[in-house]
mmCIF file with all atom_site columns, C-alpha atoms in Angstrom:
data_model
loop_
_atom_site.group_PDB
_atom_site.id
_atom_site.type_symbol
_atom_site.label_atom_id
_atom_site.label_alt_id
_atom_site.label_comp_id
_atom_site.label_asym_id
_atom_site.label_entity_id
_atom_site.label_seq_id
_atom_site.pdbx_PDB_ins_code
_atom_site.Cartn_x
_atom_site.Cartn_y
_atom_site.Cartn_z
_atom_site.occupancy
_atom_site.B_iso_or_equiv
_atom_site.pdbx_formal_charge
_atom_site.auth_seq_id
_atom_site.auth_comp_id
_atom_site.auth_asym_id
_atom_site.auth_atom_id
_atom_site.pdbx_PDB_model_num
ATOM 1   C CA . MET A 1 1   ? 0.000   0.000   0.000   1.00 51.00 ? 766 MET A CA 1
ATOM 2   C CA . LYS A 1 2   ? 2.895   2.376   0.737   1.00 53.00 ? 767 LYS A CA 1
ATOM 3   C CA . LYS A 1 3   ? 4.175   1.884   -2.824  1.00 52.00 ? 768 LYS A CA 1
ATOM 4   C CA . VAL A 1 4   ? 0.788   2.857   -4.282  1.00 43.00 ? 769 VAL A CA 1
ATOM 5   C CA . ILE A 1 5   ? 0.701   6.047   -2.179  1.00 43.00 ? 770 ILE A CA 1
ATOM 6   C CA . VAL A 1 6   ? 4.258   6.932   -3.232  1.00 39.00 ? 771 VAL A CA 1
ATOM 7   C CA . VAL A 1 7   ? 3.368   6.390   -6.926  1.00 40.00 ? 772 VAL A CA 1
ATOM 8   C CA . ILE A 1 8   ? 0.291   8.621   -6.610  1.00 39.00 ? 773 ILE A CA 1
ATOM 9   C CA . LEU A 1 9   ? 2.244   11.387  -4.853  1.00 37.00 ? 774 LEU A CA 1
ATOM 10  C CA . LEU A 1 10  ? 5.057   11.265  -7.427  1.00 37.00 ? 775 LEU A CA 1
ATOM 11  C CA . ALA A 1 11  ? 2.555   11.391  -10.260 1.00 37.00 ? 776 ALA A CA 1
ATOM 12  C CA . LEU A 1 12  ? 0.826   14.401  -8.713  1.00 35.00 ? 777 LEU A CA 1
ATOM 13  C CA . MET A 1 13  ? 4.160   16.234  -8.522  1.00 34.00 ? 778 MET A CA 1
ATOM 14  C CA . LEU A 1 14  ? 5.203   15.310  -12.068 1.00 35.00 ? 779 LEU A CA 1
ATOM 15  C CA . PHE A 1 15  ? 1.996   15.655  -14.069 1.00 35.00 ? 780 PHE A CA 1
ATOM 16  C CA . GLY A 1 16  ? 0.049   18.862  -14.699 1.00 33.00 ? 781 GLY A CA 1
ATOM 17  C CA . GLY A 1 17  ? -1.750  20.229  -17.742 1.00 33.00 ? 782 GLY A CA 1
ATOM 18  C CA . VAL A 1 18  ? -5.053  20.354  -19.561 1.00 39.00 ? 783 VAL A CA 1
ATOM 19  C CA . LEU A 1 19  ? -7.444  17.509  -18.939 1.00 42.00 ? 784 LEU A CA 1
ATOM 20  C CA . ASN A 1 20  ? -9.828  15.413  -20.983 1.00 46.00 ? 785 ASN A CA 1
ATOM 21  C CA . ALA A 1 21  ? -11.401 12.219  -19.677 1.00 49.00 ? 786 ALA A CA 1
ATOM 22  C CA . GLN A 1 22  ? -11.695 9.759   -22.525 1.00 54.00 ? 787 GLN A CA 1
ATOM 23  C CA . VAL A 1 23  ? -9.226  7.296   -21.062 1.00 57.00 ? 788 VAL A CA 1
ATOM 24  C CA . SER A 1 24  ? -9.532  3.665   -19.977 1.00 68.00 ? 789 SER A CA 1
ATOM 25  C CA . ASN A 1 25  ? -12.153 2.909   -22.596 1.00 74.00 ? 790 ASN A CA 1
ATOM 26  C CA . THR A 1 26  ? -12.435 -0.877  -22.385 1.00 79.00 ? 791 THR A CA 1
ATOM 27  C CA . ALA A 1 27  ? -15.862 -2.308  -23.276 1.00 77.00 ? 792 ALA A CA 1
ATOM 28  C CA . GLY A 1 28  ? -15.997 -4.690  -20.328 1.00 80.00 ? 793 GLY A CA 1
ATOM 29  C CA . THR A 1 29  ? -18.194 -3.871  -17.364 1.00 86.00 ? 794 THR A CA 1
ATOM 30  C CA . MET A 1 30  ? -17.478 -5.020  -13.835 1.00 88.00 ? 795 MET A CA 1
ATOM 31  C CA . LYS A 1 31  ? -19.355 -7.763  -12.057 1.00 91.00 ? 796 LYS A CA 1
ATOM 32  C CA . PRO A 1 32  ? -21.986 -6.578  -9.565  1.00 94.00 ? 797 PRO A CA 1
ATOM 33  C CA . GLY A 1 33  ? -20.456 -5.528  -6.250  1.00 94.00 ? 798 GLY A CA 1
ATOM 34  C CA . ARG A 1 34  ? -16.906 -5.310  -7.660  1.00 94.00 ? 799 ARG A CA 1
ATOM 35  C CA . TRP A 1 35  ? -14.808 -2.124  -7.400  1.00 94.00 ? 800 TRP A CA 1
ATOM 36  C CA . SER A 1 36  ? -11.971 -0.782  -9.534  1.00 92.00 ? 801 SER A CA 1
ATOM 37  C CA . ILE A 1 37  ? -9.424  1.931   -8.813  1.00 92.00 ? 802 ILE A CA 1
ATOM 38  C CA . GLY A 1 38  ? -7.271  3.382   -11.571 1.00 91.00 ? 803 GLY A CA 1
ATOM 39  C CA . ILE A 1 39  ? -4.438  5.845   -12.042 1.00 88.00 ? 804 ILE A CA 1
ATOM 40  C CA . ASP A 1 40  ? -3.814  7.151   -15.565 1.00 85.00 ? 805 ASP A CA 1
ATOM 41  C CA . PRO A 1 41  ? -0.933  9.521   -16.365 1.00 81.00 ? 806 PRO A CA 1
ATOM 42  C CA . ILE A 1 42  ? -1.589  11.169  -19.757 1.00 78.00 ? 807 ILE A CA 1
ATOM 43  C CA . ILE A 1 43  ? 0.714   12.816  -22.289 1.00 76.00 ? 808 ILE A CA 1
ATOM 44  C CA . TYR A 1 44  ? -1.032  15.252  -24.666 1.00 75.00 ? 809 TYR A CA 1
ATOM 45  C CA . THR A 1 45  ? 0.180   16.378  -28.098 1.00 74.00 ? 810 THR A CA 1
ATOM 46  C CA . ALA A 1 46  ? 0.512   19.994  -26.891 1.00 68.00 ? 811 ALA A CA 1
ATOM 47  C CA . PRO A 1 47  ? 2.822   18.660  -25.110 1.00 63.00 ? 812 PRO A CA 1
ATOM 48  C CA . ASP A 1 48  ? 1.150   18.771  -21.737 1.00 77.00 ? 813 ASP A CA 1
ATOM 49  C CA . PHE A 1 49  ? 0.656   16.226  -19.002 1.00 79.00 ? 814 PHE A CA 1
ATOM 50  C CA . GLY A 1 50  ? -2.301  15.227  -16.895 1.00 84.00 ? 815 GLY A CA 1
ATOM 51  C CA . LEU A 1 51  ? -3.285  12.657  -14.317 1.00 88.00 ? 816 LEU A CA 1
ATOM 52  C CA . PHE A 1 52  ? -6.601  10.906  -13.817 1.00 88.00 ? 817 PHE A CA 1
ATOM 53  C CA . LEU A 1 53  ? -7.710  8.988   -10.759 1.00 92.00 ? 818 LEU A CA 1
ATOM 54  C CA . GLY A 1 54  ? -10.786 6.846   -11.259 1.00 93.00 ? 819 GLY A CA 1
ATOM 55  C CA . ALA A 1 55  ? -13.085 4.553   -9.335  1.00 94.00 ? 820 ALA A CA 1
ATOM 56  C CA . GLY A 1 56  ? -15.706 2.217   -10.728 1.00 94.00 ? 821 GLY A CA 1
ATOM 57  C CA . TYR A 1 57  ? -18.403 -0.036  -9.327  1.00 96.00 ? 822 TYR A CA 1
ATOM 58  C CA . GLY A 1 58  ? -20.408 -2.873  -10.875 1.00 95.00 ? 823 GLY A CA 1
ATOM 59  C CA . ILE A 1 59  ? -24.043 -2.045  -10.130 1.00 95.00 ? 824 ILE A CA 1
ATOM 60  C CA . ALA A 1 60  ? -25.775 -4.928  -11.949 1.00 95.00 ? 825 ALA A CA 1
ATOM 61  C CA . ARG A 1 61  ? -24.920 -7.555  -14.542 1.00 95.00 ? 826 ARG A CA 1
ATOM 62  C CA . GLY A 1 62  ? -23.694 -5.638  -17.603 1.00 94.00 ? 827 GLY A CA 1
ATOM 63  C CA . TRP A 1 63  ? -23.869 -2.214  -15.885 1.00 96.00 ? 828 TRP A CA 1
ATOM 64  C CA . ASP A 1 64  ? -21.226 -0.182  -14.077 1.00 94.00 ? 829 ASP A CA 1
ATOM 65  C CA . LEU A 1 65  ? -20.634 3.340   -12.823 1.00 95.00 ? 830 LEU A CA 1
ATOM 66  C CA . GLU A 1 66  ? -17.359 5.247   -12.962 1.00 94.00 ? 831 GLU A CA 1
ATOM 67  C CA . ALA A 1 67  ? -16.153 8.548   -11.516 1.00 95.00 ? 832 ALA A CA 1
ATOM 68  C CA . LYS A 1 68  ? -12.930 10.316  -12.514 1.00 93.00 ? 833 LYS A CA 1
ATOM 69  C CA . LEU A 1 69  ? -10.946 13.104  -10.951 1.00 94.00 ? 834 LEU A CA 1
ATOM 70  C CA . GLY A 1 70  ? -8.462  14.870  -13.219 1.00 89.00 ? 835 GLY A CA 1
ATOM 71  C CA . LEU A 1 71  ? -5.589  16.901  -11.830 1.00 84.00 ? 836 LEU A CA 1
ATOM 72  C CA . GLY A 1 72  ? -3.533  19.491  -13.686 1.00 74.00 ? 837 GLY A CA 1
ATOM 73  C CA . ASN A 1 73  ? -4.265  23.057  -14.910 1.00 66.00 ? 838 ASN A CA 1
ATOM 74  C CA . GLY A 1 74  ? -7.694  22.870  -13.360 1.00 74.00 ? 839 GLY A CA 1
ATOM 75  C CA . THR A 1 75  ? -9.689  20.183  -11.695 1.00 86.00 ? 840 THR A CA 1
ATOM 76  C CA . TYR A 1 76  ? -11.831 17.841  -13.759 1.00 88.00 ? 841 TYR A CA 1
ATOM 77  C CA . PHE A 1 77  ? -14.670 15.754  -12.351 1.00 95.00 ? 842 PHE A CA 1
ATOM 78  C CA . GLY A 1 78  ? -16.715 13.389  -14.464 1.00 94.00 ? 843 GLY A CA 1
ATOM 79  C CA . ALA A 1 79  ? -18.954 10.376  -14.079 1.00 95.00 ? 844 ALA A CA 1
ATOM 80  C CA . ASN A 1 80  ? -20.547 7.894   -16.460 1.00 95.00 ? 845 ASN A CA 1
ATOM 81  C CA . ILE A 1 81  ? -22.697 4.805   -16.602 1.00 95.00 ? 846 ILE A CA 1
ATOM 82  C CA . GLU A 1 82  ? -21.782 1.969   -18.971 1.00 95.00 ? 847 GLU A CA 1
ATOM 83  C CA . LYS A 1 83  ? -23.997 -0.779  -20.384 1.00 96.00 ? 848 LYS A CA 1
ATOM 84  C CA . THR A 1 84  ? -22.768 -3.933  -22.117 1.00 95.00 ? 849 THR A CA 1
ATOM 85  C CA . LEU A 1 85  ? -24.741 -4.331  -25.339 1.00 95.00 ? 850 LEU A CA 1
ATOM 86  C CA . VAL A 1 86  ? -23.074 -7.537  -26.572 1.00 94.00 ? 851 VAL A CA 1
ATOM 87  C CA . SER A 1 87  ? -20.903 -9.747  -24.360 1.00 90.00 ? 852 SER A CA 1
ATOM 88  C CA . GLY A 1 88  ? -18.417 -12.288 -25.657 1.00 86.00 ? 853 GLY A CA 1
ATOM 89  C CA . LYS A 1 89  ? -15.804 -12.030 -28.365 1.00 88.00 ? 854 LYS A CA 1
ATOM 90  C CA . PRO A 1 90  ? -16.094 -9.179  -29.257 1.00 93.00 ? 855 PRO A CA 1
ATOM 91  C CA . THR A 1 91  ? -17.748 -7.233  -26.429 1.00 93.00 ? 856 THR A CA 1
ATOM 92  C CA . LEU A 1 92  ? -19.667 -4.055  -27.283 1.00 95.00 ? 857 LEU A CA 1
ATOM 93  C CA . SER A 1 93  ? -20.695 -1.371  -24.774 1.00 95.00 ? 858 SER A CA 1
ATOM 94  C CA . LEU A 1 94  ? -22.093 2.131   -24.665 1.00 95.00 ? 859 LEU A CA 1
ATOM 95  C CA . SER A 1 95  ? -21.460 4.706   -21.934 1.00 95.00 ? 860 SER A CA 1
ATOM 96  C CA . ALA A 1 96  ? -22.958 8.102   -21.217 1.00 96.00 ? 861 ALA A CA 1
ATOM 97  C CA . GLY A 1 97  ? -22.033 10.689  -18.624 1.00 96.00 ? 862 GLY A CA 1
ATOM 98  C CA . ALA A 1 98  ? -21.233 14.274  -17.752 1.00 96.00 ? 863 ALA A CA 1
ATOM 99  C CA . HIS A 1 99  ? -18.249 16.318  -16.600 1.00 94.00 ? 864 HIS A CA 1
ATOM 100 C CA . ILE A 1 100 ? -17.315 19.655  -15.069 1.00 94.00 ? 865 ILE A CA 1
ATOM 101 C CA . GLN A 1 101 ? -14.029 21.466  -15.655 1.00 85.00 ? 866 GLN A CA 1
ATOM 102 C CA . ASN A 1 102 ? -13.865 24.943  -17.181 1.00 81.00 ? 867 ASN A CA 1
ATOM 103 C CA . ASP A 1 103 ? -17.211 24.113  -18.737 1.00 85.00 ? 868 ASP A CA 1
ATOM 104 C CA . VAL A 1 104 ? -19.990 21.592  -18.293 1.00 94.00 ? 869 VAL A CA 1
ATOM 105 C CA . GLY A 1 105 ? -20.230 18.773  -20.776 1.00 95.00 ? 870 GLY A CA 1
ATOM 106 C CA . LEU A 1 106 ? -21.933 15.562  -21.780 1.00 96.00 ? 871 LEU A CA 1
ATOM 107 C CA . ASP A 1 107 ? -19.957 12.459  -22.728 1.00 94.00 ? 872 ASP A CA 1
ATOM 108 C CA . GLY A 1 108 ? -20.740 9.435   -24.890 1.00 95.00 ? 873 GLY A CA 1
ATOM 109 C CA . THR A 1 109 ? -18.552 6.465   -25.817 1.00 94.00 ? 874 THR A CA 1
ATOM 110 C CA . LEU A 1 110 ? -19.039 3.437   -28.053 1.00 95.00 ? 875 LEU A CA 1
ATOM 111 C CA . ASN A 1 111 ? -16.546 0.672   -27.151 1.00 94.00 ? 876 ASN A CA 1
ATOM 112 C CA . VAL A 1 112 ? -15.642 -2.640  -28.708 1.00 95.00 ? 877 VAL A CA 1
ATOM 113 C CA . SER A 1 113 ? -13.219 -5.031  -26.976 1.00 94.00 ? 878 SER A CA 1
ATOM 114 C CA . PHE A 1 114 ? -11.592 -8.218  -28.207 1.00 94.00 ? 879 PHE A CA 1
ATOM 115 C CA . PRO A 1 115 ? -10.804 -10.293 -25.108 1.00 89.00 ? 880 PRO A CA 1
ATOM 116 C CA . LEU A 1 116 ? -7.863  -12.633 -25.516 1.00 88.00 ? 881 LEU A CA 1
ATOM 117 C CA . ARG A 1 117 ? -6.261  -14.659 -22.716 1.00 84.00 ? 882 ARG A CA 1
ATOM 118 C CA . ALA A 1 118 ? -4.461  -12.062 -20.590 1.00 87.00 ? 883 ALA A CA 1
ATOM 119 C CA . VAL A 1 119 ? -4.898  -9.161  -23.038 1.00 93.00 ? 884 VAL A CA 1
ATOM 120 C CA . ASN A 1 120 ? -7.990  -7.168  -23.834 1.00 91.00 ? 885 ASN A CA 1
ATOM 121 C CA . LEU A 1 121 ? -7.628  -5.229  -27.121 1.00 95.00 ? 886 LEU A CA 1
ATOM 122 C CA . TYR A 1 122 ? -10.160 -2.435  -27.594 1.00 95.00 ? 887 TYR A CA 1
ATOM 123 C CA . THR A 1 123 ? -11.178 0.472   -29.823 1.00 96.00 ? 888 THR A CA 1
ATOM 124 C CA . GLY A 1 124 ? -14.055 2.895   -30.271 1.00 95.00 ? 889 GLY A CA 1
ATOM 125 C CA . LEU A 1 125 ? -15.275 6.459   -30.530 1.00 95.00 ? 890 LEU A CA 1
ATOM 126 C CA . ASP A 1 126 ? -15.613 9.021   -27.736 1.00 95.00 ? 891 ASP A CA 1
ATOM 127 C CA . ALA A 1 127 ? -17.614 12.237  -28.201 1.00 95.00 ? 892 ALA A CA 1
ATOM 128 C CA . ASP A 1 128 ? -18.228 15.195  -25.912 1.00 93.00 ? 893 ASP A CA 1
ATOM 129 C CA . ILE A 1 129 ? -20.548 18.158  -26.055 1.00 95.00 ? 894 ILE A CA 1
ATOM 130 C CA . ASN A 1 130 ? -18.962 20.988  -24.066 1.00 93.00 ? 895 ASN A CA 1
ATOM 131 C CA . PHE A 1 131 ? -21.160 23.944  -23.145 1.00 95.00 ? 896 PHE A CA 1
ATOM 132 C CA . GLY A 1 132 ? -18.836 26.938  -22.746 1.00 89.00 ? 897 GLY A CA 1
ATOM 133 C CA . GLN A 1 133 ? -19.860 30.479  -21.757 1.00 88.00 ? 898 GLN A CA 1
ATOM 134 C CA . ASN A 1 134 ? -19.627 31.745  -25.330 1.00 90.00 ? 899 ASN A CA 1
ATOM 135 C CA . ASP A 1 135 ? -19.682 28.617  -27.463 1.00 92.00 ? 900 ASP A CA 1
ATOM 136 C CA . THR A 1 136 ? -20.436 24.917  -27.634 1.00 95.00 ? 901 THR A CA 1
ATOM 137 C CA . THR A 1 137 ? -17.755 22.497  -28.868 1.00 94.00 ? 902 THR A CA 1
ATOM 138 C CA . PHE A 1 138 ? -17.972 18.893  -30.044 1.00 95.00 ? 903 PHE A CA 1
ATOM 139 C CA . PRO A 1 139 ? -14.578 17.155  -29.581 1.00 94.00 ? 904 PRO A CA 1
ATOM 140 C CA . LEU A 1 140 ? -14.368 13.645  -31.032 1.00 96.00 ? 905 LEU A CA 1
ATOM 141 C CA . TRP A 1 141 ? -11.738 10.922  -30.495 1.00 94.00 ? 906 TRP A CA 1
ATOM 142 C CA . TRP A 1 142 ? -10.953 7.535   -31.985 1.00 95.00 ? 907 TRP A CA 1
ATOM 143 C CA . PHE A 1 143 ? -9.167  5.411   -29.391 1.00 95.00 ? 908 PHE A CA 1
ATOM 144 C CA . PHE A 1 144 ? -7.423  2.063   -29.337 1.00 94.00 ? 909 PHE A CA 1
ATOM 145 C CA . GLY A 1 145 ? -5.543  0.265   -26.631 1.00 95.00 ? 910 GLY A CA 1
ATOM 146 C CA . ALA A 1 146 ? -4.676  -2.851  -24.700 1.00 95.00 ? 911 ALA A CA 1
ATOM 147 C CA . GLU A 1 147 ? -5.383  -3.822  -21.115 1.00 93.00 ? 912 GLU A CA 1
ATOM 148 C CA . ILE A 1 148 ? -2.910  -6.462  -19.958 1.00 94.00 ? 913 ILE A CA 1
ATOM 149 C CA . GLY A 1 149 ? -3.834  -8.582  -16.944 1.00 90.00 ? 914 GLY A CA 1
ATOM 150 C CA . MET A 1 150 ? -0.703  -8.713  -14.798 1.00 89.00 ? 915 MET A CA 1
ATOM 151 C CA . ARG A 1 151 ? -2.262  -10.486 -11.814 1.00 85.00 ? 916 ARG A CA 1
ATOM 152 C CA . LYS A 1 152 ? -5.737  -11.522 -10.752 1.00 83.00 ? 917 LYS A CA 1
ATOM 153 C CA . ASN A 1 153 ? -6.659  -8.047  -9.442  1.00 89.00 ? 918 ASN A CA 1
ATOM 154 C CA . PHE A 1 154 ? -4.223  -5.813  -11.345 1.00 91.00 ? 919 PHE A CA 1
ATOM 155 C CA . SER A 1 155 ? -3.861  -4.730  -14.981 1.00 92.00 ? 920 SER A CA 1
ATOM 156 C CA . LEU A 1 156 ? -1.674  -2.406  -17.035 1.00 94.00 ? 921 LEU A CA 1
ATOM 157 C CA . LEU A 1 157 ? -3.326  -0.238  -19.680 1.00 92.00 ? 922 LEU A CA 1
ATOM 158 C CA . PHE A 1 158 ? -1.841  1.327   -22.834 1.00 94.00 ? 923 PHE A CA 1
ATOM 159 C CA . GLU A 1 159 ? -4.099  3.607   -24.872 1.00 93.00 ? 924 GLU A CA 1
ATOM 160 C CA . ILE A 1 160 ? -3.838  6.103   -27.730 1.00 94.00 ? 925 ILE A CA 1
ATOM 161 C CA . ASP A 1 161 ? -6.650  8.623   -28.154 1.00 93.00 ? 926 ASP A CA 1
ATOM 162 C CA . ALA A 1 162 ? -6.439  10.281  -31.578 1.00 94.00 ? 927 ALA A CA 1
ATOM 163 C CA . GLY A 1 163 ? -8.227  13.624  -31.764 1.00 93.00 ? 928 GLY A CA 1
ATOM 164 C CA . ILE A 1 164 ? -10.440 13.630  -34.867 1.00 95.00 ? 929 ILE A CA 1
ATOM 165 C CA . ASN A 1 165 ? -11.377 17.315  -34.863 1.00 94.00 ? 930 ASN A CA 1
ATOM 166 C CA . ASN A 1 166 ? -9.784  20.577  -33.731 1.00 88.00 ? 931 ASN A CA 1
ATOM 167 C CA . PRO A 1 167 ? -10.914 20.854  -30.101 1.00 85.00 ? 932 PRO A CA 1
ATOM 168 C CA . ALA A 1 168 ? -9.819  17.242  -29.371 1.00 89.00 ? 933 ALA A CA 1
ATOM 169 C CA . PRO A 1 169 ? -6.123  16.830  -28.451 1.00 87.00 ? 934 PRO A CA 1
ATOM 170 C CA . SER A 1 170 ? -4.448  13.484  -29.089 1.00 90.00 ? 935 SER A CA 1
ATOM 171 C CA . MET A 1 171 ? -3.259  11.600  -26.010 1.00 88.00 ? 936 MET A CA 1
ATOM 172 C CA . LEU A 1 172 ? -1.067  8.718   -24.899 1.00 90.00 ? 937 LEU A CA 1
ATOM 173 C CA . VAL A 1 173 ? -2.133  6.953   -21.697 1.00 89.00 ? 938 VAL A CA 1
ATOM 174 C CA . ILE A 1 174 ? -0.267  4.384   -19.600 1.00 90.00 ? 939 ILE A CA 1
ATOM 175 C CA . GLY A 1 175 ? -2.387  3.426   -16.627 1.00 91.00 ? 940 GLY A CA 1
ATOM 176 C CA . LEU A 1 176 ? -2.842  0.984   -13.788 1.00 91.00 ? 941 LEU A CA 1
ATOM 177 C CA . ASN A 1 177 ? -6.148  -0.598  -12.741 1.00 90.00 ? 942 ASN A CA 1
ATOM 178 C CA . PHE A 1 178 ? -6.740  -2.408  -9.466  1.00 93.00 ? 943 PHE A CA 1
ATOM 179 C CA . TYR A 1 179 ? -9.845  -4.565  -8.957  1.00 91.00 ? 944 TYR A CA 1
ATOM 180 C CA . ILE A 1 180 ? -11.336 -5.198  -5.526  1.00 90.00 ? 945 ILE A CA 1
#
């Protein structure tokens, strides 16, 4: 536990920057009653850095909730609900949520995952509607990544989020997920 706290503190000291929350986009949902905790350092194309801390909970079969706190040049808070539409190989899910940072926004993500033995390959589209004081923006990302099961309750995540339009920065994410 001390190592996890040290990693979080080091990450908080090292990472700062603009924040966007379309990270950790696997299509799998957690089993009911199961928790996840994640830490996701992000490198943006600007180049800037950010850090996301997330927690998820399986609320029913095929449904989970997730909340994320982003730290950097402003605080980000977002939450979403995810529903598995098709389970198996591949798995398809849809999530919807909202966030607050400099503006208020709505989030939507379509995910497809290809579960292999210890690796979960995934891709999809993430779209936001951000309601600013003077304008509304519609950033859109195409993402792809791999979640690698390291142990029974621990996985390593690699993800690239490619910004499709101008308000969407591209990102590289290397994260850790713990399952309880």
